[in-house]
Every structure is written in structure tokens, then in C-alpha cells.
mmCIF file of C-alpha atoms in Angstrom:
data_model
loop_
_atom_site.group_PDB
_atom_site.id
_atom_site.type_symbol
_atom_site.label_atom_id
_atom_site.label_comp_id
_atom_site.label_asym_id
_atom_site.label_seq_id
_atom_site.Cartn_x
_atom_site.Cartn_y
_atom_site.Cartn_z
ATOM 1 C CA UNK A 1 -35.996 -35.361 -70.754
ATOM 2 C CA UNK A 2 -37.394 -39.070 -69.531
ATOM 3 C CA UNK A 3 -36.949 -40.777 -66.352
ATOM 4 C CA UNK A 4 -33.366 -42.181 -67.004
ATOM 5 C CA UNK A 5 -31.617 -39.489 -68.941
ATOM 6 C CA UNK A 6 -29.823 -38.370 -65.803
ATOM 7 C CA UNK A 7 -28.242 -41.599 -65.558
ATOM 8 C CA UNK A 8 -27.564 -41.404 -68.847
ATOM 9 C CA UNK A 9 -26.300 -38.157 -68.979
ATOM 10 C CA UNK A 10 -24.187 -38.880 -65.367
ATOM 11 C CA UNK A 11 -22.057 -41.214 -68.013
ATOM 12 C CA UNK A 12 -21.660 -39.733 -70.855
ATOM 13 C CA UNK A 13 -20.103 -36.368 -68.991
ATOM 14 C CA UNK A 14 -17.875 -38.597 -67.241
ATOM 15 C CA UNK A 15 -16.708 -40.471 -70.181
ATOM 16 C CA UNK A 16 -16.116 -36.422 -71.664
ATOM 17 C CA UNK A 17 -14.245 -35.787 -68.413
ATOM 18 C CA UNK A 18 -12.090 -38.977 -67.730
ATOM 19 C CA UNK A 19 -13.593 -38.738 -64.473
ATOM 20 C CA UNK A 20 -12.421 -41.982 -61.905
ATOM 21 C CA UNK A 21 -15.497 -42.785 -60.737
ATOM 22 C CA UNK A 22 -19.181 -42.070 -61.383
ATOM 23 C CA UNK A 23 -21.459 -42.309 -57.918
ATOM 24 C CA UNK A 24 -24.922 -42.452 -58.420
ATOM 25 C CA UNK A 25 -26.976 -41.635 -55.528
ATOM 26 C CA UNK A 26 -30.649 -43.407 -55.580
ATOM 27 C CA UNK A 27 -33.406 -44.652 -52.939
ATOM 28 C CA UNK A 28 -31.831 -48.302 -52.683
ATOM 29 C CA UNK A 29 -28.650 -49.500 -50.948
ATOM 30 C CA UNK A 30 -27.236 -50.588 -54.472
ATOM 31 C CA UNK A 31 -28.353 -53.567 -56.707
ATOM 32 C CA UNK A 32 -29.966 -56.486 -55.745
ATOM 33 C CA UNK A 33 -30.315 -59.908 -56.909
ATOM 34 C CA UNK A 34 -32.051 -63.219 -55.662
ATOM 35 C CA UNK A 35 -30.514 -66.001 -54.385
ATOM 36 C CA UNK A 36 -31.526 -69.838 -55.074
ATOM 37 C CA UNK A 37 -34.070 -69.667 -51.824
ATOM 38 C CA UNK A 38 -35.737 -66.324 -53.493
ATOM 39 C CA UNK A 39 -34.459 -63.692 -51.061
ATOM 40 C CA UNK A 40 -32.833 -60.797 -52.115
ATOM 41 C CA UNK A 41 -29.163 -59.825 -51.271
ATOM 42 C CA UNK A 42 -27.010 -56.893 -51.829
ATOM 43 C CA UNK A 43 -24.247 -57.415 -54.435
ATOM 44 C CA UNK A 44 -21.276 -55.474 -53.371
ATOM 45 C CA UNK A 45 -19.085 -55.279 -56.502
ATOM 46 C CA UNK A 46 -19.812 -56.608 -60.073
ATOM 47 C CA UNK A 47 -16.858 -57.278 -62.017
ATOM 48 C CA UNK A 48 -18.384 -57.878 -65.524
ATOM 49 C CA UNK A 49 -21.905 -56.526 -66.345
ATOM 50 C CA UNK A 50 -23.751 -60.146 -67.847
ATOM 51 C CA UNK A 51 -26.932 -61.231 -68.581
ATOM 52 C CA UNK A 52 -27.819 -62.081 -64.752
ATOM 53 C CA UNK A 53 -27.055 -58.299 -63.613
ATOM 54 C CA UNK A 54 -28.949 -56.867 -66.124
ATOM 55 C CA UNK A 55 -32.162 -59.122 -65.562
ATOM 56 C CA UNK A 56 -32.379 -58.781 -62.008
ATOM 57 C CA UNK A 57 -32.017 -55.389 -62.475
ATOM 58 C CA UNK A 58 -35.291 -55.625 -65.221
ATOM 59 C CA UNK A 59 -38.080 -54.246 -63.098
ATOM 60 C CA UNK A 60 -40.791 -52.384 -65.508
ATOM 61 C CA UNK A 61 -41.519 -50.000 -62.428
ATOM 62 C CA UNK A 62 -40.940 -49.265 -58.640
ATOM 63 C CA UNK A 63 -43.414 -46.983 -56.586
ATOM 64 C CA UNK A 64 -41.618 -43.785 -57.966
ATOM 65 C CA UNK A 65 -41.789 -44.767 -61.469
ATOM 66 C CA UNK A 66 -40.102 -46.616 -64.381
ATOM 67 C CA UNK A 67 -36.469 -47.230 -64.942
ATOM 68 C CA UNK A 68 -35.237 -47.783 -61.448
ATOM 69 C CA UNK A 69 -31.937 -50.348 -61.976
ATOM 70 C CA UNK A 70 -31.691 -50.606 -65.449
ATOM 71 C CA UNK A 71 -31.064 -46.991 -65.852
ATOM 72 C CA UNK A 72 -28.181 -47.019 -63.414
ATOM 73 C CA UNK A 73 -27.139 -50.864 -64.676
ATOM 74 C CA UNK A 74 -26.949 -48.834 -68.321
ATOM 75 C CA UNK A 75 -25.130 -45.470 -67.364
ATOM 76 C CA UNK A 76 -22.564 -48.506 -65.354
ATOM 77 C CA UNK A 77 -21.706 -49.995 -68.317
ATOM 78 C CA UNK A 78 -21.004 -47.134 -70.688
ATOM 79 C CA UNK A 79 -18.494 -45.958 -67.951
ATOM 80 C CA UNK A 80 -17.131 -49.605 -67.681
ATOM 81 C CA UNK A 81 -16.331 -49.404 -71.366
ATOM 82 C CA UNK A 82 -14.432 -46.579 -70.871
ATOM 83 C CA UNK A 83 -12.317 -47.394 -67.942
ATOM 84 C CA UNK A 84 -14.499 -45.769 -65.378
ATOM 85 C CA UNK A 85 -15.895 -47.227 -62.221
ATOM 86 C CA UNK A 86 -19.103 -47.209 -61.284
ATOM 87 C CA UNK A 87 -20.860 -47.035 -57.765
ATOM 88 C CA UNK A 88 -24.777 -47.032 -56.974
ATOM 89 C CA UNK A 89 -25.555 -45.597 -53.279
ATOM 90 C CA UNK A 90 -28.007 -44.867 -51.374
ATOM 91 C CA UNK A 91 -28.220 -40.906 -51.346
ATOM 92 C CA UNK A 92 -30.370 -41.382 -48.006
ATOM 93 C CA UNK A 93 -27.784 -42.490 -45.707
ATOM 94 C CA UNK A 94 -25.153 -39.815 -43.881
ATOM 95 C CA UNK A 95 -21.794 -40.444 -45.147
ATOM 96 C CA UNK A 96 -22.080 -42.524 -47.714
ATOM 97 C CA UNK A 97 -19.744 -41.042 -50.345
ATOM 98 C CA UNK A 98 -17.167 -40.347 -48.295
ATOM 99 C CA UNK A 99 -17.901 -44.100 -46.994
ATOM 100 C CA UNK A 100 -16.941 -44.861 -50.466
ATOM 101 C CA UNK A 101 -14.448 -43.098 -50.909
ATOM 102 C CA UNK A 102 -12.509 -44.260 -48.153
ATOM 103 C CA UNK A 103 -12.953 -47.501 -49.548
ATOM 104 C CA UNK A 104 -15.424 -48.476 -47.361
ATOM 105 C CA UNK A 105 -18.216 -51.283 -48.722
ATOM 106 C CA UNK A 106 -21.557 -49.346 -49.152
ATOM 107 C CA UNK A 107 -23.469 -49.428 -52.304
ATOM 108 C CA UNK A 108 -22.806 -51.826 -55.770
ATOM 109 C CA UNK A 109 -19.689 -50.764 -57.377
ATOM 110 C CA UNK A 110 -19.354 -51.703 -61.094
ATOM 111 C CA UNK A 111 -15.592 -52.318 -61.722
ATOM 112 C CA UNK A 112 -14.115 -50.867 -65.195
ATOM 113 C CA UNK A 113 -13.573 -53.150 -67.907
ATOM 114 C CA UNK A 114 -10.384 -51.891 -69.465
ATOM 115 C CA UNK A 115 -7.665 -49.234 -68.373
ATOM 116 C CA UNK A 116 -8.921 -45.744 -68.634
#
């Protein structure tokens, strides 16, 4: 098993399930991206998954290794395909799912790209 797979793997079992919603817990708040002025800013929700998500999302490596983003960016789309949404959260904060789940903004959430 490489870095990744459990993003990977996160998607494909809830694709098998029908699951809702997929909520991956990482480090970071959610995914970032830069504006004109080169600071960074959370995005909130992504509606379509395009060429500008993924390549702010392209960092070779962070402090705790490879993947990072792209992994998570990935595992969002297969679910997205499938009807399934997609949220990135920070597994560091108190709360945060049920944050979420009370449809709260915390985190990127990747909206599904057809009915499930």
C-alpha cells in the first residue's frame, strides 16, 4: 500500500456502498488555491473538478510526504462521478464532522456531478 491508497480506497468503498458523502479527514482545513495577489485562500465548495483545482492541488510533497491534495482531489472525483459528495476536513479540529454535517461551512466540499 502507497501513500494515497487510503484515499483511494475511501472512494471506491463508497462508490460499492452508495454512501452520501465521503469525509476525508487530513492535516489542512480543506483545499487551497491562490488568488491573483499570490495568497492562499480556502475554497469552500467546488462544483466541477477542472484543470485549476487539480493544479493547485499539484504539490510533489508536504513535510509528511508525497500526495497531500491530489490524493484527496482524486478519491473527490471518482465519488463525484458517481453521485457522491465529497468533503476534505481537518481531522484536528473538535467538531468538525458533525460541523459538517449540520451543514455548517468547514472544510472543501466537492459537489456530485450527476444524481446518485
Amino acid at each position: 500500500i502507497k501513500i494515497g491508497d487510503n484515499d483511494t480506497l475511501a472512494a471506491l468503498t463508497a462508490c460499492l456502498i452508495g454512501a452520501e458523502i465521503l469525509v476525508i479527514l487530513t492535516d489542512v482545513d480543506g483545499s487551497y488555491m491562490k488568488a491573483s495577489d499570490g495568497t492562499s485562500f480556502l475554497v469552500s465548495e467546488v462544483q466541477e473538478i477542472n484543470a485549476s483545482i487539480k493544479k493547485a492541488a499539484d504539490q510533489p510533497t508536504t513535510a509528511l510526504g508525497p500526495g497531500g491534495m491530489v490524493t484527496k482531489i482524486q478519491a473527490a472525483e471518482t465519488c463525484a462521478d458517481a453521485g457522491i459528495t465529497t468533503a476534505v476536513v481537518s481531522g484536528r479540529k473538535k467538531g468538525v464532522i458533525t460541523a459538517l454535517l449540520t451543514g455548517k461551512k468547514v472544510g472543501t466540499v466537492f459537489l456530485p456531478q450527476k444524481a446518485r
